[in-house]
Tab-separated table of C-alpha atoms in Angstrom:
chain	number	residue	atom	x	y	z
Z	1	UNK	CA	5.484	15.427	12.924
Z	2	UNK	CA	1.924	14.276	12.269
Z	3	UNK	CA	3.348	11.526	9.386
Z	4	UNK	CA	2.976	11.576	5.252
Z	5	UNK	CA	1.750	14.603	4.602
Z	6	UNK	CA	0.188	14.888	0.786
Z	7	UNK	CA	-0.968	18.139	-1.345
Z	8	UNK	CA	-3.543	18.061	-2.882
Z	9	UNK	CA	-5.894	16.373	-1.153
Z	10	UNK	CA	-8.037	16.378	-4.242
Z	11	UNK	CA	-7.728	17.703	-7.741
Z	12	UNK	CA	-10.310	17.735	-10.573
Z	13	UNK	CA	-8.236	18.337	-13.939
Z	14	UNK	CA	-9.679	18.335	-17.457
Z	15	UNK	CA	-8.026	15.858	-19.993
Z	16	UNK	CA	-4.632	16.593	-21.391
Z	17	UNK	CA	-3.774	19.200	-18.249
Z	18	UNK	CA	-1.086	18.548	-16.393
Z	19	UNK	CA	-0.815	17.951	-12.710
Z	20	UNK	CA	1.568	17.995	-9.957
Z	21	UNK	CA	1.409	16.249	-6.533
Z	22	UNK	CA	3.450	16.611	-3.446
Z	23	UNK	CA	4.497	14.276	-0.832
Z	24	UNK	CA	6.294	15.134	2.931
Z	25	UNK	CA	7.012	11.924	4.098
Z	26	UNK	CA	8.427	11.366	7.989
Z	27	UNK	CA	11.399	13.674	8.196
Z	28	UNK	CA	14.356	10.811	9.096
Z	29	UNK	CA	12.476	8.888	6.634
Z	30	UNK	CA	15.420	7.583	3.913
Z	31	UNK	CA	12.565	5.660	1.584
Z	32	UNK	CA	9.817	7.316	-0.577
Z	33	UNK	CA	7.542	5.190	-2.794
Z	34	UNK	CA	4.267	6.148	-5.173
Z	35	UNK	CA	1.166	4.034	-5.361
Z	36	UNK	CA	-1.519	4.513	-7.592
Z	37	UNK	CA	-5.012	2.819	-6.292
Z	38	UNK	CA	-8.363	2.512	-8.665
Z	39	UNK	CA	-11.556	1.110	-6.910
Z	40	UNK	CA	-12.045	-2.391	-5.687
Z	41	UNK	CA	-8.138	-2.504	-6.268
Z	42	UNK	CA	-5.303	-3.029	-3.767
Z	43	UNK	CA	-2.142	-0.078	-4.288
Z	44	UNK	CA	-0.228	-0.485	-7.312
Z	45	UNK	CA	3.759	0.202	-7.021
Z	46	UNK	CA	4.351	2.885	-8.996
Z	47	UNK	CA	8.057	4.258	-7.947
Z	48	UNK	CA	10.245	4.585	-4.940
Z	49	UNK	CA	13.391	6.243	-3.945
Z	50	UNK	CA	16.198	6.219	-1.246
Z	51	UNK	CA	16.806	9.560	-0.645
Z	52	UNK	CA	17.159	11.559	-3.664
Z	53	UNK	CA	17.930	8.316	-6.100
Z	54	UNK	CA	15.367	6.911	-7.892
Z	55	UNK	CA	15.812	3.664	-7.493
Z	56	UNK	CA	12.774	1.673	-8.930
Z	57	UNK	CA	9.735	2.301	-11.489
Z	58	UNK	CA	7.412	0.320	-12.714
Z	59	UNK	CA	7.150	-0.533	-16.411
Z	60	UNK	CA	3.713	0.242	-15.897
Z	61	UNK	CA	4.511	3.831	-15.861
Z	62	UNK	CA	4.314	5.445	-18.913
Z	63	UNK	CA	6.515	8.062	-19.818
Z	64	UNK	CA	4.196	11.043	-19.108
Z	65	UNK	CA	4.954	10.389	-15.501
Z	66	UNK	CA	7.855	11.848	-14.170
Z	67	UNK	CA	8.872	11.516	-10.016
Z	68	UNK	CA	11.272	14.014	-8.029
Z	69	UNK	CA	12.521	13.987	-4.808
Z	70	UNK	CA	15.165	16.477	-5.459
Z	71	UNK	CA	17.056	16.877	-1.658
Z	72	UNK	CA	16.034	13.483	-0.475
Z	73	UNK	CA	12.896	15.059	1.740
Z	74	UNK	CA	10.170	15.733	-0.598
Z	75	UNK	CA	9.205	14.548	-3.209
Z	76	UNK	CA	7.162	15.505	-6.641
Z	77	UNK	CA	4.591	13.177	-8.865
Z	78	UNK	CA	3.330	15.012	-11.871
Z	79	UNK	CA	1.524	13.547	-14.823
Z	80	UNK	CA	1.652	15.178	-17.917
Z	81	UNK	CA	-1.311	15.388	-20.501
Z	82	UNK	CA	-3.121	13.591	-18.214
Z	83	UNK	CA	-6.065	10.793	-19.611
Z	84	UNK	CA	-9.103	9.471	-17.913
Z	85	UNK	CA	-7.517	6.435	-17.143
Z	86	UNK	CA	-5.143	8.351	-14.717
Z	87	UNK	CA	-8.266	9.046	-12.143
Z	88	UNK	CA	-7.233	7.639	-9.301
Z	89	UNK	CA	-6.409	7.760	-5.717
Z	90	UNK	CA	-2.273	8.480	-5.705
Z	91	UNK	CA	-0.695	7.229	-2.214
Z	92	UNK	CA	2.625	8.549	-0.680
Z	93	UNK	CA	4.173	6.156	1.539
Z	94	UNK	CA	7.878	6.432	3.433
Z	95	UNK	CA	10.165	4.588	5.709
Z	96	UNK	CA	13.429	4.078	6.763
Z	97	UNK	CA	15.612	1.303	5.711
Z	98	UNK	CA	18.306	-0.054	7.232
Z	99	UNK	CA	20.451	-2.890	6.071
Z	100	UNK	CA	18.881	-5.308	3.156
Z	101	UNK	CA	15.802	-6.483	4.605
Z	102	UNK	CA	12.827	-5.991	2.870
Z	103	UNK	CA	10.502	-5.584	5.966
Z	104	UNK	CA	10.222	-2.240	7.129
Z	105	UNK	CA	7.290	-0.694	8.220
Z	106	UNK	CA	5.925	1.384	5.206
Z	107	UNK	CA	3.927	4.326	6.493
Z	108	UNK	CA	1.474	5.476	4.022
Z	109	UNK	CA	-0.202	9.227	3.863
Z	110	UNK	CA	-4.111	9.913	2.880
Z	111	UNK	CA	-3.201	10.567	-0.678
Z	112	UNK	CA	-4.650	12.419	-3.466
Z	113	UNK	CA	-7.570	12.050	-5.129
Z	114	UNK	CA	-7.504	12.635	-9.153
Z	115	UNK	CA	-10.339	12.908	-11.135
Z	116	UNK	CA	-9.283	13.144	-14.798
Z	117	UNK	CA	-12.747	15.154	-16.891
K	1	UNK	CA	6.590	-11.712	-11.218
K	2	UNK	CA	5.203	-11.257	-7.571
K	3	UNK	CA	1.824	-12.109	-7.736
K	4	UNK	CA	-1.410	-11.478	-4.400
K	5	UNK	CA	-4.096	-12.666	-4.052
K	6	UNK	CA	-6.848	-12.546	-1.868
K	7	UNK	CA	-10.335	-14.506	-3.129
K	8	UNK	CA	-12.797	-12.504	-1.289
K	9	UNK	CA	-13.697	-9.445	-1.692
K	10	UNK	CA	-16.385	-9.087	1.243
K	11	UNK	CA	-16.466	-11.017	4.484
K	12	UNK	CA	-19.508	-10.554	6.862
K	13	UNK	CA	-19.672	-11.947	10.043
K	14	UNK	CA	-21.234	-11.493	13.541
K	15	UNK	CA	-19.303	-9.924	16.595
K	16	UNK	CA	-17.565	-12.925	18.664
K	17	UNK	CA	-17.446	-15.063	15.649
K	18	UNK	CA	-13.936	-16.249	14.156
K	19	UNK	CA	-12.941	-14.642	10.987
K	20	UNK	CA	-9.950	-15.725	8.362
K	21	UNK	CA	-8.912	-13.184	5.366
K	22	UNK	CA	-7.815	-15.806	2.911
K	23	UNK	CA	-4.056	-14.731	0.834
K	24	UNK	CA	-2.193	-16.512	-1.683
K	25	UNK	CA	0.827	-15.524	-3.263
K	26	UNK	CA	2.965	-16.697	-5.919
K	27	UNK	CA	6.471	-16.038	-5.825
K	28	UNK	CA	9.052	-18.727	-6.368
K	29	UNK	CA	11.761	-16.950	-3.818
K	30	UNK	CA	11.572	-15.868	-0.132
K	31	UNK	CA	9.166	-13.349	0.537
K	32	UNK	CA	8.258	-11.288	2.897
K	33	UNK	CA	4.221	-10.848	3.751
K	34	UNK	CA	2.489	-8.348	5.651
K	35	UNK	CA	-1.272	-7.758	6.347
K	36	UNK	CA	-2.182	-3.767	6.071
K	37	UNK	CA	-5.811	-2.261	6.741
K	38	UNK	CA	-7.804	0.658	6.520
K	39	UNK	CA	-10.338	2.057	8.819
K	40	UNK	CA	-13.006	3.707	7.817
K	41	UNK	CA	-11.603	7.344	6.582
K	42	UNK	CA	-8.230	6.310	7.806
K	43	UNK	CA	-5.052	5.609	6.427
K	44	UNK	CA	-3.757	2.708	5.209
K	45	UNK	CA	-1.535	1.366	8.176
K	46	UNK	CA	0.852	-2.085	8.743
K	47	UNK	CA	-1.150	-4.395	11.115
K	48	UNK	CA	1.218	-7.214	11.009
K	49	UNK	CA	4.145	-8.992	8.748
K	50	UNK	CA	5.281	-12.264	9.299
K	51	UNK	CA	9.149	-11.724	10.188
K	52	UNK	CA	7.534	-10.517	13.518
K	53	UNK	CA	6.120	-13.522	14.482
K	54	UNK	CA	3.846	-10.838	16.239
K	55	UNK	CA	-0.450	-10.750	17.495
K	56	UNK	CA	-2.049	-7.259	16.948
K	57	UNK	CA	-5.182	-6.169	17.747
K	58	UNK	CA	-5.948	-10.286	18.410
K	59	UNK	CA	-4.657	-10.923	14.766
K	60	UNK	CA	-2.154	-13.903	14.294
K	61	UNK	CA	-1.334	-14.575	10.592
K	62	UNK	CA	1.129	-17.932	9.777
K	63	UNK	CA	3.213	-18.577	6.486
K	64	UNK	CA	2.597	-21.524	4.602
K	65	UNK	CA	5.032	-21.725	2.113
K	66	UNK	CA	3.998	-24.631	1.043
K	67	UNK	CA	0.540	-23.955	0.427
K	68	UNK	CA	2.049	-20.106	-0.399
K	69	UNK	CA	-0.570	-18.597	1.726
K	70	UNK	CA	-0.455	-16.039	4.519
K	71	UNK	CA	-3.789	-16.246	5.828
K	72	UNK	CA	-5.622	-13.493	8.417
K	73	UNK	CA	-7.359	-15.124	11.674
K	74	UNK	CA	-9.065	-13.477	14.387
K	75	UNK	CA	-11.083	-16.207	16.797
K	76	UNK	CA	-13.483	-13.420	17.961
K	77	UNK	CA	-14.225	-10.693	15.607
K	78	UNK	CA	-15.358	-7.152	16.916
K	79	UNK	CA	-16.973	-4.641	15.387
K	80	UNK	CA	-13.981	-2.361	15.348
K	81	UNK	CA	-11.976	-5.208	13.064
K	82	UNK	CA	-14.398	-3.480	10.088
K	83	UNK	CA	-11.721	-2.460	7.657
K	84	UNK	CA	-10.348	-3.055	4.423
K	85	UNK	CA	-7.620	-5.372	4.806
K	86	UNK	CA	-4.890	-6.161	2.211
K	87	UNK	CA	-1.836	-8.733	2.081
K	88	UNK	CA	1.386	-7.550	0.279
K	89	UNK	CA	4.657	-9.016	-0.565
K	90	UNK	CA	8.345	-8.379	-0.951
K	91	UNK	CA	11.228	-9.291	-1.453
K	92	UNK	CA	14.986	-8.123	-1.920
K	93	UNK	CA	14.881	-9.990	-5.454
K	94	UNK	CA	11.455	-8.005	-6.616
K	95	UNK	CA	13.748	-4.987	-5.722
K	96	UNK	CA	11.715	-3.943	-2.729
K	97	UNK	CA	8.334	-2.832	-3.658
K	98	UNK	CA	5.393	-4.191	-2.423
K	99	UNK	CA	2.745	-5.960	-4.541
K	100	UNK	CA	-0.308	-5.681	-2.716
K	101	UNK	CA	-3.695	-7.881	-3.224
K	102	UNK	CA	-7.401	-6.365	-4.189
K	103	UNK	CA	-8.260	-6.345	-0.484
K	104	UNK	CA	-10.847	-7.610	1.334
K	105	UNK	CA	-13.708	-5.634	3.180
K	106	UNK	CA	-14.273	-6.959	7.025
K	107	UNK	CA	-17.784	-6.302	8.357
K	108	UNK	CA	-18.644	-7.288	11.841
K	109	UNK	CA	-22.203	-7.174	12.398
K	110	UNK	CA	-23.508	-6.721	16.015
């Protein structure tokens, strides 16, 4: 297991395509979340799930954004009719909760570059 | 909300000297903080969170929650500390998701 593992590594799209991203997070890995990162910006929550349930997204997600992660391994970003403002670097990250603290270890892949034309 | 923040977005110093990564957060509940950083053409990774209590890599980081600041300190920098570094928080009441600050690039100069 060499960790997240995210397809595309890049992806040049012209406005109003739309694009689909993979993540393989660590196999016994029971937590999947989506960051989106611009430049000179920290990562910016975008959705997470615990196994196949989606439990969280961000109200900053508009609704051409849709998230998968149909058997609870991997799981599917795609943005439809996708904008300029979309360009940005798309981070995977998993882990594996147990119990209610907030404090696990979040490990994060190299993510996926979009560039929106 | 959650809210991060780290004031600087660029700290230079030389090898051997001490070096603090300033964060302040605002969140009126109990959080949890962690410091994450990215090497050059490497992934972002956990360096340490607070619940830990832990050193790593010479890093110690204390909360203040009365000053609501997690602050980064190193007392001798080395050149391989050059990174992006960025504070996050979470909490079980912010339903788990971490709010992360704008970073702040490390250079050690030799």
């Amino acid at each position: 297991d060499t960790g997240v593992s995210q397809n595309p590594r890049h992806k040049i799209t012209k406005r109003g395509q739309n694009v689909t991203f993979r993540c393989d997070p660590i196999s016994e890995h029971n937590r999947l979340y989506w960051y989106r990162q611009t430049l000179g910006q920290g990562p910016e929550f975008l959705t997470y799930f615990q196994n196949e349930a989606q439990l969280e997204k961000s109200r900053l997600l508009s609704d051409r954004f849709s998230a998968e992660r149909p058997k609870g391994s991997f799981s599917t970003l795609e943005i439809q009719r996708t904008e300029q403002g979309d360009s940005a670097m798309y981070l995977c990250a998993s882990s594996f909760r147990a119990g209610g603290t907030p404090n696990e270890k979040l490990f994060f892949g190299s993510g996926t570059q979009l560039s929106v034309l | 909300a959650q809210r991060v923040t780290q004031p600087e977005k660029l700290l230079s110093v030389f090898k051997g000297a001490p070096v603090e990564l300033k964060c302040n957060y605002s969140y009126s509940g109990s959080p949890e903080l962690f410091w994450y950083v990215q090497y050059s053409r490497q992934r972002l990774q956990l360096l340490l969170r607070h619940i830990s209590r832990e050193s790593i890599k010479g890093f110690t980081a204390d909360l203040n929650k009365g000053e609501t600041s997690f602050h980064l300190k190193k007392p001798f920098a080395q050149e391989e500390d050059s990174a992006m570094y960025y504070c996050a928080l979470t909490s079980k009441a912010a339903g788990n998701k971490l709010t992360f600050g704008g970073g702040t690039r490390v250079l050690v100069k030799p």
